[in-house]
Amino acid sequence: MSKLLLKTLSLTAATAALVSPALAGPTYENANGGSFTFYGHLDPSFLSVDDGVNTTSDLADNSSSNSRIGFYLRQPIGQSKFQFQFETALGLRGSADISQTNDLNAMDWDRTDIRKIDFSIAGSYGKFSFGQGSMASDGVAFTDLSGTGLPTTASVEDLASSFELTTTAGALSGISIGDAFPTFDGARLGRVRYDSMSLNGFTLSTSYGTNILTEGNDDEAYDVTVRYQNQFGDYNFDSALGVIWTDKATGADTRDISTSFSVMHSSGLNGAISYGDRDTGGNYGYIKLGYTANLFAIGSTAVSVDYYTGDDLVSVGSESESFGIGLVQNIDSANVETYLGYREYSYEDTSATTYNDLSALIFGARWSF
């Protein structure tokens, strides 16, 4: 039996174990209206990447939505609501970390896996947040109502970010998928943030932050975003626009503009677009078309196709293209989403070097609790 088949069977067995009844995220309430809620999800997957020379296959945590646990503490204070949130990734080997040369442990947690240590207070004045957490622009590139974000997303690099493109001569090029297929979305940092109340579907947010989890990183970032969500008849809309300024301790400062828009019709037809531009060079565009239907009693089924194109992202004159297809089957009774995704990457630049296409296949399941 091939190693590929053995690994696929192992993942199937792991998925079956996850689907079995297990822990559920409980909520506990106190006499003063406060609550404690525990939550998380596990997202094991099988990843296989063909770089045009060799194929690398391994079990991985899906970097599009890495496995994590967390909790909320909520307490009303007069007319305001106080909240504390802690959330950490589990430090499992991510699909974005695997490459032709990386020899990674199955689990290697460090403090950079902490996602949120966040205090906030909200009321009629909006919401103020303090601590490690999402900048205002985090997610502005990824509005997507398709339900297929696990295998296919505007962050097309997630499946194979650390893999290097190979040359047609069979050598590693030194250019990674992450280099050639970036998005200019916001980050999670130690920050202060303000979100306005929603006004006819519009929300304004701004934040200032710096990296407090990585030693030696003194970059500072500040951003402004506008989000819009609404429903008109049979159509649901979700959109975002953000501008991100990064003052770098070393190297050139950057200004990034990211925007995305998604629409879902009651028939299940949906679409999403995303665009990003960096003032120091490079831009990309992304489009996705999808369909969601209740084909099976266990839960909805979602399929999509997408396309990414980028210019000048590695060097002046470079061109990046990616095509992807995704399938997600929900199992409502078990809080499980099973998924299958395939993506192809192609790249060229103005040098004399030519590059092989790279393809990635992912199969997995996310269990939420």
mmCIF file of C-alpha atoms in Angstrom:
data_model
loop_
_atom_site.group_PDB
_atom_site.id
_atom_site.type_symbol
_atom_site.label_atom_id
_atom_site.label_comp_id
_atom_site.label_asym_id
_atom_site.label_seq_id
_atom_site.Cartn_x
_atom_site.Cartn_y
_atom_site.Cartn_z
ATOM 1 C CA MET A 1 0.000 0.000 0.000
ATOM 2 C CA SER A 2 1.435 3.417 -0.939
ATOM 3 C CA LYS A 3 2.470 5.967 1.689
ATOM 4 C CA LEU A 4 -0.034 8.421 0.188
ATOM 5 C CA LEU A 5 -2.912 5.983 0.701
ATOM 6 C CA LEU A 6 -1.776 5.142 4.229
ATOM 7 C CA LYS A 7 -1.730 8.802 5.187
ATOM 8 C CA THR A 8 -5.141 9.376 3.627
ATOM 9 C CA LEU A 9 -6.576 6.429 5.590
ATOM 10 C CA SER A 10 -4.981 7.770 8.778
ATOM 11 C CA LEU A 11 -6.624 11.147 8.255
ATOM 12 C CA THR A 12 -9.965 9.487 7.549
ATOM 13 C CA ALA A 13 -9.699 7.604 10.833
ATOM 14 C CA ALA A 14 -8.818 10.799 12.694
ATOM 15 C CA THR A 15 -11.767 12.601 11.119
ATOM 16 C CA ALA A 16 -14.121 9.793 12.101
ATOM 17 C CA ALA A 17 -12.895 10.091 15.677
ATOM 18 C CA LEU A 18 -13.577 13.811 15.683
ATOM 19 C CA VAL A 19 -17.104 13.350 14.391
ATOM 20 C CA SER A 20 -17.925 11.143 17.378
ATOM 21 C CA PRO A 21 -19.649 12.856 20.300
ATOM 22 C CA ALA A 22 -17.074 14.695 22.398
ATOM 23 C CA LEU A 23 -16.557 17.928 24.301
ATOM 24 C CA ALA A 24 -18.978 20.761 23.660
ATOM 25 C CA GLY A 25 -18.178 24.395 24.306
ATOM 26 C CA PRO A 26 -20.119 25.182 27.507
ATOM 27 C CA THR A 27 -21.352 28.554 28.737
ATOM 28 C CA TYR A 28 -21.590 29.259 32.468
ATOM 29 C CA GLU A 29 -23.505 32.267 33.807
ATOM 30 C CA ASN A 30 -23.258 34.086 37.116
ATOM 31 C CA ALA A 31 -25.941 35.837 39.139
ATOM 32 C CA ASN A 32 -24.870 39.278 37.886
ATOM 33 C CA GLY A 33 -25.446 38.590 34.194
ATOM 34 C CA GLY A 34 -21.865 37.623 33.421
ATOM 35 C CA SER A 35 -20.780 34.511 31.541
ATOM 36 C CA PHE A 36 -17.833 32.276 30.718
ATOM 37 C CA THR A 37 -17.760 30.525 27.340
ATOM 38 C CA PHE A 38 -15.171 27.979 26.205
ATOM 39 C CA TYR A 39 -14.731 27.338 22.468
ATOM 40 C CA GLY A 40 -12.366 26.072 19.811
ATOM 41 C CA HIS A 41 -11.909 23.903 16.779
ATOM 42 C CA LEU A 42 -9.602 21.240 15.380
ATOM 43 C CA ASP A 43 -8.736 21.300 11.673
ATOM 44 C CA PRO A 44 -6.581 18.288 10.663
ATOM 45 C CA SER A 45 -5.878 17.825 6.971
ATOM 46 C CA PHE A 46 -3.856 15.844 4.489
ATOM 47 C CA LEU A 47 -1.731 17.986 2.151
ATOM 48 C CA SER A 48 0.013 16.926 -1.044
ATOM 49 C CA VAL A 49 2.122 19.395 -3.052
ATOM 50 C CA ASP A 50 3.694 18.749 -6.475
ATOM 51 C CA ASP A 51 6.394 21.336 -7.254
ATOM 52 C CA GLY A 52 7.033 20.034 -10.782
ATOM 53 C CA VAL A 53 10.060 18.010 -9.650
ATOM 54 C CA ASN A 54 8.975 16.161 -6.498
ATOM 55 C CA THR A 55 5.782 15.546 -4.540
ATOM 56 C CA THR A 56 5.642 16.271 -0.801
ATOM 57 C CA SER A 57 2.754 14.785 1.204
ATOM 58 C CA ASP A 58 2.068 15.128 4.913
ATOM 59 C CA LEU A 59 -0.558 15.515 7.612
ATOM 60 C CA ALA A 60 -0.997 19.167 8.515
ATOM 61 C CA ASP A 61 -3.094 21.697 10.363
ATOM 62 C CA ASN A 62 -4.982 23.755 7.760
ATOM 63 C CA SER A 63 -3.424 27.232 7.931
ATOM 64 C CA SER A 64 -6.587 28.786 6.472
ATOM 65 C CA SER A 65 -8.182 28.125 9.876
ATOM 66 C CA ASN A 66 -5.627 26.612 12.230
ATOM 67 C CA SER A 67 -6.671 24.538 15.248
ATOM 68 C CA ARG A 68 -7.276 26.667 18.347
ATOM 69 C CA ILE A 69 -8.910 26.947 21.747
ATOM 70 C CA GLY A 70 -10.114 29.969 23.671
ATOM 71 C CA PHE A 71 -12.612 31.434 26.072
ATOM 72 C CA TYR A 72 -14.683 34.568 26.677
ATOM 73 C CA LEU A 73 -15.417 36.269 29.987
ATOM 74 C CA ARG A 74 -18.312 38.717 29.672
ATOM 75 C CA GLN A 75 -19.766 41.012 32.320
ATOM 76 C CA PRO A 76 -22.221 43.934 32.064
ATOM 77 C CA ILE A 77 -21.043 47.122 33.792
ATOM 78 C CA GLY A 78 -23.891 49.610 33.955
ATOM 79 C CA GLN A 79 -24.903 50.322 30.372
ATOM 80 C CA SER A 80 -21.639 48.919 29.014
ATOM 81 C CA LYS A 81 -20.404 45.391 28.413
ATOM 82 C CA PHE A 82 -16.923 44.278 29.456
ATOM 83 C CA GLN A 83 -15.287 41.325 27.701
ATOM 84 C CA PHE A 84 -12.009 39.471 28.041
ATOM 85 C CA GLN A 85 -10.978 36.993 25.340
ATOM 86 C CA PHE A 86 -8.065 34.568 25.311
ATOM 87 C CA GLU A 87 -7.316 32.476 22.240
ATOM 88 C CA THR A 88 -4.324 30.426 21.164
ATOM 89 C CA ALA A 89 -3.460 28.194 18.265
ATOM 90 C CA LEU A 90 -2.303 24.724 19.303
ATOM 91 C CA GLY A 91 1.069 24.976 17.561
ATOM 92 C CA LEU A 92 0.407 22.054 15.223
ATOM 93 C CA ARG A 93 2.390 21.736 11.989
ATOM 94 C CA GLY A 94 0.612 24.104 9.573
ATOM 95 C CA SER A 95 0.076 23.669 5.857
ATOM 96 C CA ALA A 96 1.670 27.094 5.316
ATOM 97 C CA ASP A 97 4.841 25.998 7.166
ATOM 98 C CA ILE A 98 5.588 22.747 5.316
ATOM 99 C CA SER A 99 8.077 22.950 2.448
ATOM 100 C CA GLN A 100 10.611 20.929 0.481
ATOM 101 C CA THR A 101 13.305 21.693 3.078
ATOM 102 C CA ASN A 102 11.498 22.238 6.407
ATOM 103 C CA ASP A 103 11.670 19.284 8.797
ATOM 104 C CA LEU A 104 8.949 20.251 11.252
ATOM 105 C CA ASN A 105 7.756 18.677 14.466
ATOM 106 C CA ALA A 106 4.107 17.647 14.555
ATOM 107 C CA MET A 107 3.603 20.147 17.386
ATOM 108 C CA ASP A 108 5.835 23.048 18.410
ATOM 109 C CA TRP A 109 3.937 25.712 20.387
ATOM 110 C CA ASP A 110 5.553 29.047 21.202
ATOM 111 C CA ARG A 111 4.229 32.440 22.207
ATOM 112 C CA THR A 112 3.691 33.555 18.602
ATOM 113 C CA ASP A 113 0.817 31.033 18.536
ATOM 114 C CA ILE A 114 -1.107 33.252 20.977
ATOM 115 C CA ARG A 115 -3.831 34.848 18.891
ATOM 116 C CA LYS A 116 -5.712 37.001 21.388
ATOM 117 C CA ILE A 117 -5.318 38.386 24.901
ATOM 118 C CA ASP A 118 -7.934 41.038 24.452
ATOM 119 C CA PHE A 119 -9.832 43.371 26.793
ATOM 120 C CA SER A 120 -12.769 45.342 25.425
ATOM 121 C CA ILE A 121 -15.640 47.503 26.607
ATOM 122 C CA ALA A 122 -18.653 48.303 24.437
ATOM 123 C CA GLY A 123 -21.685 50.552 24.707
ATOM 124 C CA SER A 124 -23.672 53.170 22.828
ATOM 125 C CA TYR A 125 -20.341 54.906 22.063
ATOM 126 C CA GLY A 126 -18.989 51.885 20.154
ATOM 127 C CA LYS A 127 -16.295 49.449 21.257
ATOM 128 C CA PHE A 128 -12.757 49.993 22.574
ATOM 129 C CA SER A 129 -10.289 47.076 22.549
ATOM 130 C CA PHE A 130 -6.840 46.748 24.151
ATOM 131 C CA GLY A 131 -4.239 43.983 23.988
ATOM 132 C CA GLN A 132 -3.113 41.290 21.561
ATOM 133 C CA GLY A 133 -5.755 40.865 18.879
ATOM 134 C CA SER A 134 -7.000 41.802 15.444
ATOM 135 C CA MET A 135 -6.087 45.147 13.970
ATOM 136 C CA ALA A 136 -9.035 47.001 12.438
ATOM 137 C CA SER A 137 -7.935 45.817 8.988
ATOM 138 C CA ASP A 138 -7.645 42.129 9.897
ATOM 139 C CA GLY A 139 -9.908 40.262 7.451
ATOM 140 C CA VAL A 140 -10.704 43.154 5.087
ATOM 141 C CA ALA A 141 -9.335 41.157 2.138
ATOM 142 C CA PHE A 142 -11.408 38.058 2.873
ATOM 143 C CA THR A 143 -15.143 38.856 2.926
ATOM 144 C CA ASP A 144 -16.634 35.675 1.491
ATOM 145 C CA LEU A 145 -20.171 34.279 1.810
ATOM 146 C CA SER A 146 -19.479 31.130 -0.226
ATOM 147 C CA GLY A 147 -18.929 28.776 2.707
ATOM 148 C CA THR A 148 -15.784 27.385 1.044
ATOM 149 C CA GLY A 149 -13.159 29.385 2.916
ATOM 150 C CA LEU A 150 -11.493 26.268 4.338
ATOM 151 C CA PRO A 151 -10.134 24.906 1.021
ATOM 152 C CA THR A 152 -10.272 28.073 -1.130
ATOM 153 C CA THR A 153 -9.818 31.654 0.031
ATOM 154 C CA ALA A 154 -8.390 34.941 -1.232
ATOM 155 C CA SER A 155 -5.302 34.054 0.820
ATOM 156 C CA VAL A 156 -4.310 31.567 -1.868
ATOM 157 C CA GLU A 157 -0.840 31.149 -0.350
ATOM 158 C CA ASP A 158 -2.162 29.314 2.732
ATOM 159 C CA LEU A 159 -2.015 25.847 1.175
ATOM 160 C CA ALA A 160 1.673 25.988 0.298
ATOM 161 C CA SER A 161 3.129 29.297 1.484
ATOM 162 C CA SER A 162 6.608 28.007 2.390
ATOM 163 C CA PHE A 163 7.116 25.844 -0.707
ATOM 164 C CA GLU A 164 9.606 27.239 -3.198
ATOM 165 C CA LEU A 165 8.889 27.355 -6.890
ATOM 166 C CA THR A 166 11.239 25.113 -8.854
ATOM 167 C CA THR A 167 12.969 26.054 -12.062
ATOM 168 C CA THR A 168 12.557 24.034 -15.227
ATOM 169 C CA ALA A 169 16.170 22.976 -14.643
ATOM 170 C CA GLY A 170 14.959 21.188 -11.492
ATOM 171 C CA ALA A 171 16.426 23.520 -8.839
ATOM 172 C CA LEU A 172 14.759 25.394 -5.993
ATOM 173 C CA SER A 173 14.353 29.030 -7.063
ATOM 174 C CA GLY A 174 14.426 30.746 -3.672
ATOM 175 C CA ILE A 175 11.005 32.271 -4.468
ATOM 176 C CA SER A 176 8.296 30.932 -2.161
ATOM 177 C CA ILE A 177 4.571 30.772 -2.826
ATOM 178 C CA GLY A 178 4.175 33.265 0.008
ATOM 179 C CA ASP A 179 6.503 35.691 -1.807
ATOM 180 C CA ALA A 180 4.703 35.403 -5.134
ATOM 181 C CA PHE A 181 1.068 35.196 -3.938
ATOM 182 C CA PRO A 182 0.594 37.575 -0.986
ATOM 183 C CA THR A 183 -2.462 39.425 0.207
ATOM 184 C CA PHE A 184 -2.173 42.767 1.970
ATOM 185 C CA ASP A 185 -4.619 42.021 4.746
ATOM 186 C CA GLY A 186 -4.274 43.353 8.264
ATOM 187 C CA ALA A 187 -2.638 41.455 11.133
ATOM 188 C CA ARG A 188 -3.022 40.564 14.799
ATOM 189 C CA LEU A 189 -0.805 42.773 16.972
ATOM 190 C CA GLY A 190 -0.608 44.309 20.406
ATOM 191 C CA ARG A 191 -2.926 47.211 19.708
ATOM 192 C CA VAL A 192 -5.528 49.709 20.763
ATOM 193 C CA ARG A 193 -8.636 49.686 18.566
ATOM 194 C CA TYR A 194 -11.947 51.486 18.209
ATOM 195 C CA ASP A 195 -15.055 50.236 16.369
ATOM 196 C CA SER A 196 -18.049 52.486 15.861
ATOM 197 C CA MET A 197 -21.643 51.402 16.253
ATOM 198 C CA SER A 198 -23.266 50.128 13.057
ATOM 199 C CA LEU A 199 -25.084 52.834 11.105
ATOM 200 C CA ASN A 200 -27.326 51.467 8.352
ATOM 201 C CA GLY A 201 -24.901 48.574 7.934
ATOM 202 C CA PHE A 202 -21.712 50.685 7.979
ATOM 203 C CA THR A 203 -19.009 50.333 10.653
ATOM 204 C CA LEU A 204 -15.880 52.470 10.942
ATOM 205 C CA SER A 205 -12.798 51.091 12.731
ATOM 206 C CA THR A 206 -9.281 52.255 13.429
ATOM 207 C CA SER A 207 -6.308 50.906 15.380
ATOM 208 C CA TYR A 208 -2.645 51.337 16.221
ATOM 209 C CA GLY A 209 -0.359 48.431 17.074
ATOM 210 C CA THR A 210 3.028 46.772 17.160
ATOM 211 C CA ASN A 211 4.274 43.196 17.257
ATOM 212 C CA ILE A 212 4.642 42.207 20.917
ATOM 213 C CA LEU A 213 5.134 38.465 20.391
ATOM 214 C CA THR A 214 8.181 38.416 18.101
ATOM 215 C CA GLU A 215 11.497 39.579 19.510
ATOM 216 C CA GLY A 216 13.387 42.164 17.486
ATOM 217 C CA ASN A 217 10.343 43.346 15.511
ATOM 218 C CA ASP A 218 9.833 47.058 16.195
ATOM 219 C CA ASP A 219 7.549 47.812 13.237
ATOM 220 C CA GLU A 220 4.504 49.946 13.997
ATOM 221 C CA ALA A 221 1.192 49.842 12.127
ATOM 222 C CA TYR A 222 -1.955 51.957 12.067
ATOM 223 C CA ASP A 223 -5.048 51.547 9.931
ATOM 224 C CA VAL A 224 -8.559 52.713 9.093
ATOM 225 C CA THR A 225 -11.317 50.465 7.757
ATOM 226 C CA VAL A 226 -14.924 50.703 6.673
ATOM 227 C CA ARG A 227 -17.179 47.638 6.629
ATOM 228 C CA TYR A 228 -20.666 47.262 5.193
ATOM 229 C CA GLN A 229 -23.092 44.398 5.755
ATOM 230 C CA ASN A 230 -26.747 44.343 4.757
ATOM 231 C CA GLN A 231 -29.552 42.395 3.134
ATOM 232 C CA PHE A 232 -31.811 43.572 0.335
ATOM 233 C CA GLY A 233 -34.547 41.161 -0.624
ATOM 234 C CA ASP A 234 -32.923 37.919 -1.769
ATOM 235 C CA TYR A 235 -29.366 39.306 -1.588
ATOM 236 C CA ASN A 236 -26.911 39.373 1.326
ATOM 237 C CA PHE A 237 -23.933 41.709 1.052
ATOM 238 C CA ASP A 238 -20.633 41.809 2.932
ATOM 239 C CA SER A 239 -17.795 44.194 2.092
ATOM 240 C CA ALA A 240 -14.737 45.885 3.569
ATOM 241 C CA LEU A 241 -12.145 48.516 2.673
ATOM 242 C CA GLY A 242 -8.976 49.161 4.638
ATOM 243 C CA VAL A 243 -5.832 51.276 4.460
ATOM 244 C CA ILE A 244 -2.804 50.076 6.438
ATOM 245 C CA TRP A 245 0.336 52.112 7.091
ATOM 246 C CA THR A 246 3.396 50.264 8.407
ATOM 247 C CA ASP A 247 6.392 52.171 9.743
ATOM 248 C CA LYS A 248 9.287 49.725 9.560
ATOM 249 C CA ALA A 249 12.286 49.805 11.882
ATOM 250 C CA THR A 250 14.387 48.657 8.924
ATOM 251 C CA GLY A 251 13.497 48.902 5.240
ATOM 252 C CA ALA A 252 10.957 51.038 3.430
ATOM 253 C CA ASP A 253 7.669 52.006 5.048
ATOM 254 C CA THR A 254 4.575 50.678 3.276
ATOM 255 C CA ARG A 255 0.995 51.724 2.638
ATOM 256 C CA ASP A 256 -1.385 48.914 1.737
ATOM 257 C CA ILE A 257 -4.923 49.198 0.416
ATOM 258 C CA SER A 258 -7.134 46.112 0.681
ATOM 259 C CA THR A 259 -10.777 45.697 -0.238
ATOM 260 C CA SER A 260 -13.210 42.853 -0.760
ATOM 261 C CA PHE A 261 -16.883 42.375 -1.578
ATOM 262 C CA SER A 262 -19.134 39.317 -1.401
ATOM 263 C CA VAL A 263 -22.770 38.680 -2.310
ATOM 264 C CA MET A 264 -25.051 35.700 -1.742
ATOM 265 C CA HIS A 265 -28.414 35.150 -3.478
ATOM 266 C CA SER A 266 -31.149 33.134 -1.786
ATOM 267 C CA SER A 267 -30.809 30.566 -4.585
ATOM 268 C CA GLY A 268 -27.336 29.700 -3.252
ATOM 269 C CA LEU A 269 -25.403 31.425 -6.029
ATOM 270 C CA ASN A 270 -22.653 33.629 -4.630
ATOM 271 C CA GLY A 271 -19.561 35.541 -5.580
ATOM 272 C CA ALA A 272 -16.608 37.371 -4.050
ATOM 273 C CA ILE A 273 -13.900 39.727 -5.262
ATOM 274 C CA SER A 274 -10.792 41.076 -3.557
ATOM 275 C CA TYR A 275 -8.120 43.587 -4.513
ATOM 276 C CA GLY A 276 -4.901 44.719 -2.843
ATOM 277 C CA ASP A 277 -2.177 47.249 -3.651
ATOM 278 C CA ARG A 278 1.129 48.112 -1.956
ATOM 279 C CA ASP A 279 2.647 51.511 -2.686
ATOM 280 C CA THR A 280 6.194 50.140 -2.743
ATOM 281 C CA GLY A 281 5.229 47.795 -5.573
ATOM 282 C CA GLY A 282 2.758 45.094 -6.451
ATOM 283 C CA ASN A 283 -0.966 44.489 -6.639
ATOM 284 C CA TYR A 284 -3.326 41.550 -6.982
ATOM 285 C CA GLY A 285 -6.924 40.757 -7.860
ATOM 286 C CA TYR A 286 -9.067 37.784 -6.836
ATOM 287 C CA ILE A 287 -12.481 36.510 -7.906
ATOM 288 C CA LYS A 288 -14.576 33.567 -6.682
ATOM 289 C CA LEU A 289 -17.853 32.081 -7.898
ATOM 290 C CA GLY A 290 -19.745 29.583 -5.779
ATOM 291 C CA TYR A 291 -22.971 27.708 -5.145
ATOM 292 C CA THR A 292 -24.493 26.413 -1.907
ATOM 293 C CA ALA A 293 -27.349 23.888 -1.775
ATOM 294 C CA ASN A 294 -29.022 21.484 0.639
ATOM 295 C CA LEU A 295 -28.291 18.317 -1.325
ATOM 296 C CA PHE A 296 -28.125 16.019 1.702
ATOM 297 C CA ALA A 297 -30.038 15.893 4.977
ATOM 298 C CA ILE A 298 -26.803 16.049 7.021
ATOM 299 C CA GLY A 299 -26.081 19.648 6.033
ATOM 300 C CA SER A 300 -25.432 22.099 3.227
ATOM 301 C CA THR A 301 -22.962 21.511 0.399
ATOM 302 C CA ALA A 302 -20.854 24.368 -0.987
ATOM 303 C CA VAL A 303 -18.661 24.423 -4.099
ATOM 304 C CA SER A 304 -16.586 27.201 -5.648
ATOM 305 C CA VAL A 305 -13.977 28.081 -8.244
ATOM 306 C CA ASP A 306 -11.596 31.016 -7.947
ATOM 307 C CA TYR A 307 -8.807 32.870 -9.740
ATOM 308 C CA TYR A 308 -5.955 35.059 -8.455
ATOM 309 C CA THR A 309 -3.680 37.286 -10.526
ATOM 310 C CA GLY A 310 -0.816 39.471 -9.298
ATOM 311 C CA ASP A 311 1.660 41.887 -10.878
ATOM 312 C CA ASP A 312 5.087 43.061 -9.658
ATOM 313 C CA LEU A 313 4.742 41.193 -6.364
ATOM 314 C CA VAL A 314 8.278 39.747 -6.363
ATOM 315 C CA SER A 315 9.986 42.043 -8.840
ATOM 316 C CA VAL A 316 9.005 44.583 -11.469
ATOM 317 C CA GLY A 317 7.465 42.694 -14.367
ATOM 318 C CA SER A 318 6.719 39.495 -12.424
ATOM 319 C CA GLU A 319 3.328 37.828 -12.909
ATOM 320 C CA SER A 320 1.541 35.424 -10.554
ATOM 321 C CA GLU A 321 -1.551 33.349 -11.346
ATOM 322 C CA SER A 322 -3.506 30.788 -9.359
ATOM 323 C CA PHE A 323 -6.649 28.761 -9.993
ATOM 324 C CA GLY A 324 -8.523 26.845 -7.312
ATOM 325 C CA ILE A 325 -11.589 24.675 -6.757
ATOM 326 C CA GLY A 326 -13.149 23.798 -3.411
ATOM 327 C CA LEU A 327 -15.882 21.603 -1.933
ATOM 328 C CA VAL A 328 -17.269 21.736 1.620
ATOM 329 C CA GLN A 329 -19.830 19.331 3.091
ATOM 330 C CA ASN A 330 -21.341 20.346 6.424
ATOM 331 C CA ILE A 331 -22.340 17.731 9.000
ATOM 332 C CA ASP A 332 -24.584 19.827 11.214
ATOM 333 C CA SER A 333 -25.255 17.295 13.967
ATOM 334 C CA ALA A 334 -21.524 16.960 14.700
ATOM 335 C CA ASN A 335 -20.439 20.589 14.038
ATOM 336 C CA VAL A 336 -18.088 19.269 11.352
ATOM 337 C CA GLU A 337 -17.153 20.683 7.951
ATOM 338 C CA THR A 338 -15.392 18.228 5.640
ATOM 339 C CA TYR A 339 -13.593 19.742 2.682
ATOM 340 C CA LEU A 340 -11.534 19.073 -0.422
ATOM 341 C CA GLY A 341 -9.500 21.670 -2.288
ATOM 342 C CA TYR A 342 -7.136 21.831 -5.228
ATOM 343 C CA ARG A 343 -4.991 24.769 -6.330
ATOM 344 C CA GLU A 344 -2.485 25.458 -9.115
ATOM 345 C CA TYR A 345 0.147 28.200 -9.034
ATOM 346 C CA SER A 346 2.113 29.606 -11.966
ATOM 347 C CA TYR A 347 4.756 32.328 -11.959
ATOM 348 C CA GLU A 348 7.051 34.124 -14.399
ATOM 349 C CA ASP A 349 9.329 37.132 -14.319
ATOM 350 C CA THR A 350 11.623 39.083 -16.634
ATOM 351 C CA SER A 351 14.727 37.030 -15.816
ATOM 352 C CA ALA A 352 16.061 34.269 -18.048
ATOM 353 C CA THR A 353 14.808 31.689 -15.521
ATOM 354 C CA THR A 354 11.615 29.742 -16.227
ATOM 355 C CA TYR A 355 9.583 28.123 -13.461
ATOM 356 C CA ASN A 356 7.511 24.987 -13.074
ATOM 357 C CA ASP A 357 3.877 25.238 -12.070
ATOM 358 C CA LEU A 358 3.117 24.060 -8.542
ATOM 359 C CA SER A 359 -0.090 22.304 -7.465
ATOM 360 C CA ALA A 360 -1.538 21.568 -4.018
ATOM 361 C CA LEU A 361 -4.293 19.186 -2.899
ATOM 362 C CA ILE A 362 -5.857 19.329 0.572
ATOM 363 C CA PHE A 363 -8.436 17.107 2.244
ATOM 364 C CA GLY A 364 -9.613 17.575 5.810
ATOM 365 C CA ALA A 365 -12.308 18.303 8.346
ATOM 366 C CA ARG A 366 -12.872 21.073 10.883
ATOM 367 C CA TRP A 367 -14.677 20.159 14.100
ATOM 368 C CA SER A 368 -15.934 23.120 16.114
ATOM 369 C CA PHE A 369 -16.905 23.080 19.770
#
